[in-house]
């Protein structure tokens, strides 16, 4: 019985996240420099997320996002599916990406043509990402990942500095502290590394709780060209992001207008329905454990 309740709550959460938001209109093409809104760290149900790649594209479209990177753990397949679907529905530009996930580091890699294996040392993963013409970003670089990242600082194109962890109270003993991510970003940013902010999206609402604002030199009609311009801007460090506290990291050119740096208000019911979904997942995990 509680399993039925859990499934109903999860469905409500999914509906709240995907359907409750107002439909977005695509940004018109233009030759002038502009700042686009990007969700650069998302998961689907191909690993530990809840939405299919198609639902994720629809959610991003409804939240008026210009760019969506699908960064599934150790595979680019979800991103390829999302890119094909987004082209059909005139959704956001999808970057083909992956979160290379190992015990020692997580690395966000964008602009890939092939999946990058996590069985390599970070130094060799970075070489492979760049060989494919991609962009490499240190994912949530808390202290436990520093040993892998520190010797490879020069090869990182960006650092994820805003993450859901930014909203979690810190304890002195925790190894997952947002302040450590900020400290790492500040060391890396000396050489102009891109500031990346994400919601590390897995389920329900909140896809755009944290975004990266990317300054592109123009916004052509061609989707492939758009993706190329976003990747170039990330390589140049022309990005900015805003923490829940209001602190802004990075400095894109031209400067992002302040309204662009704020999140539109959640759609009516999005937060409450998202909570329903989380309770449903907790219930389901609870019943699963009892059966073991
Ligand atoms: Zn990760
Ligand atoms: Zn992730």
Tab-separated table of C-alpha atoms in Angstrom, residues 4-292:
chain	number	residue	atom	x	y	z
A	4	UNK	CA	1.309	2.827	-4.179
A	5	UNK	CA	1.309	6.070	-2.157
A	6	UNK	CA	5.014	6.513	-2.898
A	7	UNK	CA	4.489	6.074	-6.646
A	8	UNK	CA	1.560	8.543	-6.622
A	9	UNK	CA	3.699	11.108	-4.764
A	10	UNK	CA	6.598	10.635	-7.211
A	11	UNK	CA	4.251	11.095	-10.176
A	12	UNK	CA	2.902	14.266	-8.579
A	13	UNK	CA	6.465	15.513	-8.098
A	14	UNK	CA	7.325	14.778	-11.716
A	15	UNK	CA	4.205	16.499	-12.945
A	16	UNK	CA	4.949	19.482	-10.718
A	17	UNK	CA	8.484	19.786	-12.026
A	18	UNK	CA	7.780	19.323	-15.690
A	19	UNK	CA	4.251	20.595	-16.218
A	20	UNK	CA	3.669	23.344	-13.682
A	21	UNK	CA	6.098	25.753	-15.304
A	22	UNK	CA	4.928	28.217	-17.954
A	23	UNK	CA	5.905	27.437	-21.542
A	24	UNK	CA	9.032	29.266	-22.729
A	25	UNK	CA	9.636	31.097	-25.956
A	26	UNK	CA	12.933	30.549	-27.770
A	27	UNK	CA	15.467	33.387	-27.787
A	28	UNK	CA	15.447	34.976	-31.264
A	29	UNK	CA	18.557	34.642	-33.388
A	30	UNK	CA	20.708	37.761	-33.663
A	31	UNK	CA	24.177	39.020	-34.636
A	32	UNK	CA	24.821	41.005	-31.442
A	33	UNK	CA	26.684	39.731	-28.379
A	34	UNK	CA	24.303	38.470	-25.739
A	35	UNK	CA	24.138	36.492	-22.508
A	36	UNK	CA	22.397	33.109	-22.605
A	37	UNK	CA	21.029	31.054	-19.716
A	38	UNK	CA	22.467	27.577	-19.329
A	39	UNK	CA	21.770	24.540	-17.125
A	40	UNK	CA	25.104	22.742	-17.268
A	41	UNK	CA	24.792	19.781	-14.876
A	42	UNK	CA	21.767	17.483	-15.253
A	43	UNK	CA	20.995	13.783	-14.901
A	44	UNK	CA	18.279	11.565	-16.372
A	45	UNK	CA	16.861	8.179	-15.536
A	46	UNK	CA	19.608	6.602	-17.616
A	47	UNK	CA	21.488	6.758	-14.295
A	48	UNK	CA	20.330	8.358	-11.041
A	49	UNK	CA	17.893	11.018	-12.308
A	50	UNK	CA	14.112	10.605	-12.578
A	51	UNK	CA	13.237	12.259	-15.913
A	52	UNK	CA	13.810	10.809	-19.351
A	53	UNK	CA	16.079	12.880	-21.630
A	54	UNK	CA	12.922	14.049	-23.477
A	55	UNK	CA	11.166	15.202	-20.283
A	56	UNK	CA	14.327	17.031	-19.264
A	57	UNK	CA	14.362	18.900	-22.597
A	58	UNK	CA	10.695	19.876	-22.153
A	59	UNK	CA	11.362	21.091	-18.610
A	60	UNK	CA	14.327	23.182	-19.794
A	61	UNK	CA	12.201	24.645	-22.586
A	62	UNK	CA	9.434	25.537	-20.155
A	63	UNK	CA	11.956	27.250	-17.873
A	64	UNK	CA	13.116	29.463	-20.808
A	65	UNK	CA	16.628	28.014	-20.828
A	66	UNK	CA	18.753	28.665	-23.913
A	67	UNK	CA	21.251	25.881	-23.270
A	68	UNK	CA	20.981	22.469	-21.610
A	69	UNK	CA	23.935	20.175	-20.991
A	70	UNK	CA	22.960	16.605	-20.201
A	71	UNK	CA	25.848	15.314	-18.085
A	72	UNK	CA	25.026	11.694	-17.397
A	73	UNK	CA	27.450	9.590	-15.352
A	74	UNK	CA	30.028	7.996	-17.652
A	75	UNK	CA	27.984	8.066	-20.865
A	76	UNK	CA	27.009	10.575	-23.558
A	77	UNK	CA	24.012	8.516	-24.761
A	78	UNK	CA	21.410	10.495	-22.767
A	79	UNK	CA	22.831	13.743	-24.162
A	80	UNK	CA	22.660	12.434	-27.737
A	81	UNK	CA	18.986	11.475	-27.247
A	82	UNK	CA	18.228	14.879	-25.689
A	83	UNK	CA	19.972	16.736	-28.522
A	84	UNK	CA	18.005	14.887	-31.202
A	85	UNK	CA	14.688	15.438	-29.386
A	86	UNK	CA	15.375	19.110	-28.635
A	87	UNK	CA	15.976	19.735	-32.332
A	88	UNK	CA	12.529	18.319	-33.101
A	89	UNK	CA	10.655	20.432	-30.519
A	90	UNK	CA	12.713	23.623	-30.895
A	91	UNK	CA	13.978	23.225	-27.340
A	92	UNK	CA	17.221	24.576	-25.882
A	93	UNK	CA	20.598	23.980	-27.503
A	94	UNK	CA	21.841	20.706	-26.017
A	95	UNK	CA	25.547	20.249	-25.308
A	96	UNK	CA	26.629	16.636	-25.636
A	97	UNK	CA	28.315	16.030	-22.310
A	98	UNK	CA	29.166	13.583	-19.557
A	99	UNK	CA	30.051	13.603	-15.874
A	100	UNK	CA	33.156	11.438	-15.765
A	101	UNK	CA	32.554	9.876	-12.370
A	102	UNK	CA	35.219	8.131	-10.298
A	103	UNK	CA	35.981	7.704	-6.589
A	104	UNK	CA	38.724	10.352	-6.759
A	105	UNK	CA	37.061	13.044	-8.896
A	106	UNK	CA	33.955	13.987	-10.881
A	107	UNK	CA	34.643	15.925	-14.074
A	108	UNK	CA	32.031	17.639	-16.260
A	109	UNK	CA	33.038	17.332	-19.902
A	110	UNK	CA	31.182	19.237	-22.660
A	111	UNK	CA	31.278	19.125	-26.455
A	112	UNK	CA	32.102	15.410	-26.684
A	113	UNK	CA	31.786	13.086	-29.664
A	114	UNK	CA	32.499	9.860	-27.768
A	115	UNK	CA	32.035	8.721	-24.193
A	116	UNK	CA	35.193	9.250	-22.129
A	117	UNK	CA	36.065	6.270	-19.962
A	118	UNK	CA	36.360	6.874	-16.203
A	119	UNK	CA	39.062	4.213	-15.998
A	120	UNK	CA	41.823	6.754	-16.714
A	121	UNK	CA	43.744	9.070	-14.408
A	122	UNK	CA	42.376	12.618	-14.412
A	123	UNK	CA	45.375	13.878	-16.392
A	124	UNK	CA	44.570	11.484	-19.235
A	125	UNK	CA	40.807	12.160	-19.059
A	126	UNK	CA	41.531	15.888	-19.473
A	127	UNK	CA	43.760	15.142	-22.477
A	128	UNK	CA	41.010	13.018	-24.038
A	129	UNK	CA	38.324	15.715	-23.467
A	130	UNK	CA	40.544	18.327	-25.128
A	131	UNK	CA	41.478	15.937	-27.958
A	132	UNK	CA	37.744	15.766	-28.763
A	133	UNK	CA	37.582	19.593	-28.753
A	134	UNK	CA	35.665	19.576	-25.475
A	135	UNK	CA	35.595	21.743	-22.357
A	136	UNK	CA	36.495	20.342	-18.907
A	137	UNK	CA	35.003	21.594	-15.641
A	138	UNK	CA	35.800	20.359	-12.112
A	139	UNK	CA	32.487	19.103	-10.675
A	140	UNK	CA	31.663	20.103	-7.049
A	141	UNK	CA	35.363	20.274	-6.053
A	142	UNK	CA	35.069	19.708	-2.313
A	143	UNK	CA	38.145	18.740	-0.320
A	144	UNK	CA	37.918	15.013	-1.009
A	145	UNK	CA	38.564	15.704	-4.720
A	146	UNK	CA	41.393	18.226	-4.312
A	147	UNK	CA	44.180	15.628	-4.442
A	148	UNK	CA	43.120	14.733	-7.993
A	149	UNK	CA	42.347	18.286	-9.175
A	150	UNK	CA	45.274	20.290	-7.726
A	151	UNK	CA	48.022	18.877	-10.007
A	152	UNK	CA	45.732	19.458	-13.027
A	153	UNK	CA	44.580	23.036	-12.336
A	154	UNK	CA	46.126	24.405	-15.517
A	155	UNK	CA	44.159	21.975	-17.707
A	156	UNK	CA	40.736	22.838	-16.235
A	157	UNK	CA	38.594	25.195	-18.336
A	158	UNK	CA	36.096	25.811	-15.548
A	159	UNK	CA	35.137	25.114	-11.948
A	160	UNK	CA	31.648	24.417	-10.617
A	161	UNK	CA	31.463	27.028	-7.865
A	162	UNK	CA	27.689	27.258	-7.290
A	163	UNK	CA	25.923	23.986	-6.500
A	164	UNK	CA	22.959	22.890	-4.292
A	165	UNK	CA	25.568	22.447	-1.559
A	166	UNK	CA	25.657	26.269	-1.347
A	167	UNK	CA	22.276	26.181	0.406
A	168	UNK	CA	23.189	23.486	2.962
A	169	UNK	CA	24.411	24.504	6.455
A	170	UNK	CA	28.048	23.467	6.911
A	171	UNK	CA	29.638	21.486	9.693
A	172	UNK	CA	33.352	21.790	10.456
A	173	UNK	CA	33.912	18.044	10.046
A	174	UNK	CA	32.007	17.525	6.793
A	175	UNK	CA	33.997	16.650	3.681
A	176	UNK	CA	31.238	18.148	1.476
A	177	UNK	CA	31.376	21.877	2.215
A	178	UNK	CA	30.471	24.653	-0.191
A	179	UNK	CA	33.150	26.935	1.284
A	180	UNK	CA	35.769	24.439	0.062
A	181	UNK	CA	34.342	24.642	-3.464
A	182	UNK	CA	34.645	28.437	-3.310
A	183	UNK	CA	38.225	28.210	-2.026
A	184	UNK	CA	39.113	25.895	-4.914
A	185	UNK	CA	37.437	28.184	-7.464
A	186	UNK	CA	39.355	31.184	-6.117
A	187	UNK	CA	42.669	29.365	-6.581
A	188	UNK	CA	41.724	28.272	-10.107
A	189	UNK	CA	40.162	31.591	-11.152
A	190	UNK	CA	43.517	33.356	-11.037
A	191	UNK	CA	44.083	32.128	-14.594
A	192	UNK	CA	40.582	33.066	-15.833
A	193	UNK	CA	38.890	29.719	-15.331
A	194	UNK	CA	35.145	29.824	-16.066
A	195	UNK	CA	32.738	30.151	-13.119
A	196	UNK	CA	30.055	27.489	-13.478
A	197	UNK	CA	26.860	27.366	-11.400
A	198	UNK	CA	24.437	24.447	-11.544
A	199	UNK	CA	21.586	22.740	-9.737
A	200	UNK	CA	23.166	19.249	-10.297
A	201	UNK	CA	19.620	18.412	-11.348
A	202	UNK	CA	18.236	14.934	-10.635
A	203	UNK	CA	14.447	15.259	-10.167
A	204	UNK	CA	11.312	17.384	-9.758
A	205	UNK	CA	11.516	21.210	-9.817
A	206	UNK	CA	14.579	23.390	-9.365
A	207	UNK	CA	16.368	22.802	-12.665
A	208	UNK	CA	17.178	26.513	-12.852
A	209	UNK	CA	17.764	27.078	-9.135
A	210	UNK	CA	21.347	27.862	-10.151
A	211	UNK	CA	22.367	28.653	-13.712
A	212	UNK	CA	25.454	29.658	-15.654
A	213	UNK	CA	25.177	32.849	-17.699
A	214	UNK	CA	27.317	32.576	-20.822
A	215	UNK	CA	28.377	35.605	-22.885
A	216	UNK	CA	28.297	34.621	-26.546
A	217	UNK	CA	29.494	36.856	-29.379
A	218	UNK	CA	26.247	36.256	-31.328
A	219	UNK	CA	23.245	33.882	-31.328
A	220	UNK	CA	22.915	32.479	-34.863
A	221	UNK	CA	19.969	30.427	-36.092
A	222	UNK	CA	22.032	27.251	-36.496
A	223	UNK	CA	21.916	25.057	-33.365
A	224	UNK	CA	25.340	23.499	-33.974
A	225	UNK	CA	26.922	26.959	-34.278
A	226	UNK	CA	25.204	28.035	-31.068
A	227	UNK	CA	26.696	25.067	-29.216
A	228	UNK	CA	30.143	25.941	-30.605
A	229	UNK	CA	29.831	29.562	-29.455
A	230	UNK	CA	28.788	28.479	-25.943
A	231	UNK	CA	31.773	26.122	-25.704
A	232	UNK	CA	34.151	28.894	-26.913
A	233	UNK	CA	32.776	31.301	-24.310
A	234	UNK	CA	33.262	28.700	-21.577
A	235	UNK	CA	36.852	28.169	-22.753
A	236	UNK	CA	37.471	31.939	-22.568
A	237	UNK	CA	35.929	32.118	-19.079
A	238	UNK	CA	33.123	34.391	-20.302
A	239	UNK	CA	30.606	33.134	-17.747
A	240	UNK	CA	28.988	34.162	-14.489
A	241	UNK	CA	26.841	32.524	-11.864
A	242	UNK	CA	25.026	33.605	-8.718
A	243	UNK	CA	24.923	31.834	-5.340
A	244	UNK	CA	21.708	31.766	-3.244
A	245	UNK	CA	23.357	34.417	-1.007
A	246	UNK	CA	23.436	36.794	-4.017
A	247	UNK	CA	27.222	36.583	-4.453
A	248	UNK	CA	28.152	36.632	-8.143
A	249	UNK	CA	31.157	34.676	-9.449
A	250	UNK	CA	32.802	35.329	-12.812
A	251	UNK	CA	32.456	38.292	-15.121
A	252	UNK	CA	31.175	37.745	-18.623
A	253	UNK	CA	31.622	40.344	-21.364
A	254	UNK	CA	29.340	42.096	-22.045
A	255	UNK	CA	28.307	42.304	-18.398
A	256	UNK	CA	25.184	40.275	-17.767
A	257	UNK	CA	22.215	42.515	-17.007
A	258	UNK	CA	21.235	41.961	-13.370
A	259	UNK	CA	17.717	40.680	-14.176
A	260	UNK	CA	19.361	37.968	-16.291
A	261	UNK	CA	21.215	36.809	-13.197
A	262	UNK	CA	18.081	36.196	-11.187
A	263	UNK	CA	15.913	33.135	-11.308
A	264	UNK	CA	12.323	33.567	-12.432
A	265	UNK	CA	9.925	32.703	-9.596
A	266	UNK	CA	8.986	29.026	-9.309
A	267	UNK	CA	5.754	28.109	-11.063
A	268	UNK	CA	2.715	27.849	-8.774
A	269	UNK	CA	2.845	24.590	-6.858
A	270	UNK	CA	6.349	23.672	-8.116
A	271	UNK	CA	7.948	23.656	-4.665
A	272	UNK	CA	5.096	21.810	-2.912
A	273	UNK	CA	4.844	19.192	-5.663
A	274	UNK	CA	8.627	18.780	-5.641
A	275	UNK	CA	8.398	18.024	-1.905
A	276	UNK	CA	5.687	15.403	-2.657
A	277	UNK	CA	8.114	13.747	-5.058
A	278	UNK	CA	10.948	13.725	-2.513
A	279	UNK	CA	8.651	12.209	0.148
A	280	UNK	CA	7.603	9.572	-2.412
A	281	UNK	CA	11.247	8.644	-3.114
A	282	UNK	CA	11.965	8.458	0.651
A	283	UNK	CA	8.928	6.201	1.159
A	284	UNK	CA	9.939	3.940	-1.703
A	285	UNK	CA	13.513	3.654	-0.425
A	286	UNK	CA	12.098	2.894	3.048
A	287	UNK	CA	9.867	0.054	1.823
A	288	UNK	CA	12.703	-1.299	-0.341
A	289	UNK	CA	15.038	-1.461	2.666
A	290	UNK	CA	12.457	-3.274	4.806
A	291	UNK	CA	12.177	-5.980	2.184
A	292	UNK	CA	15.936	-6.662	2.209
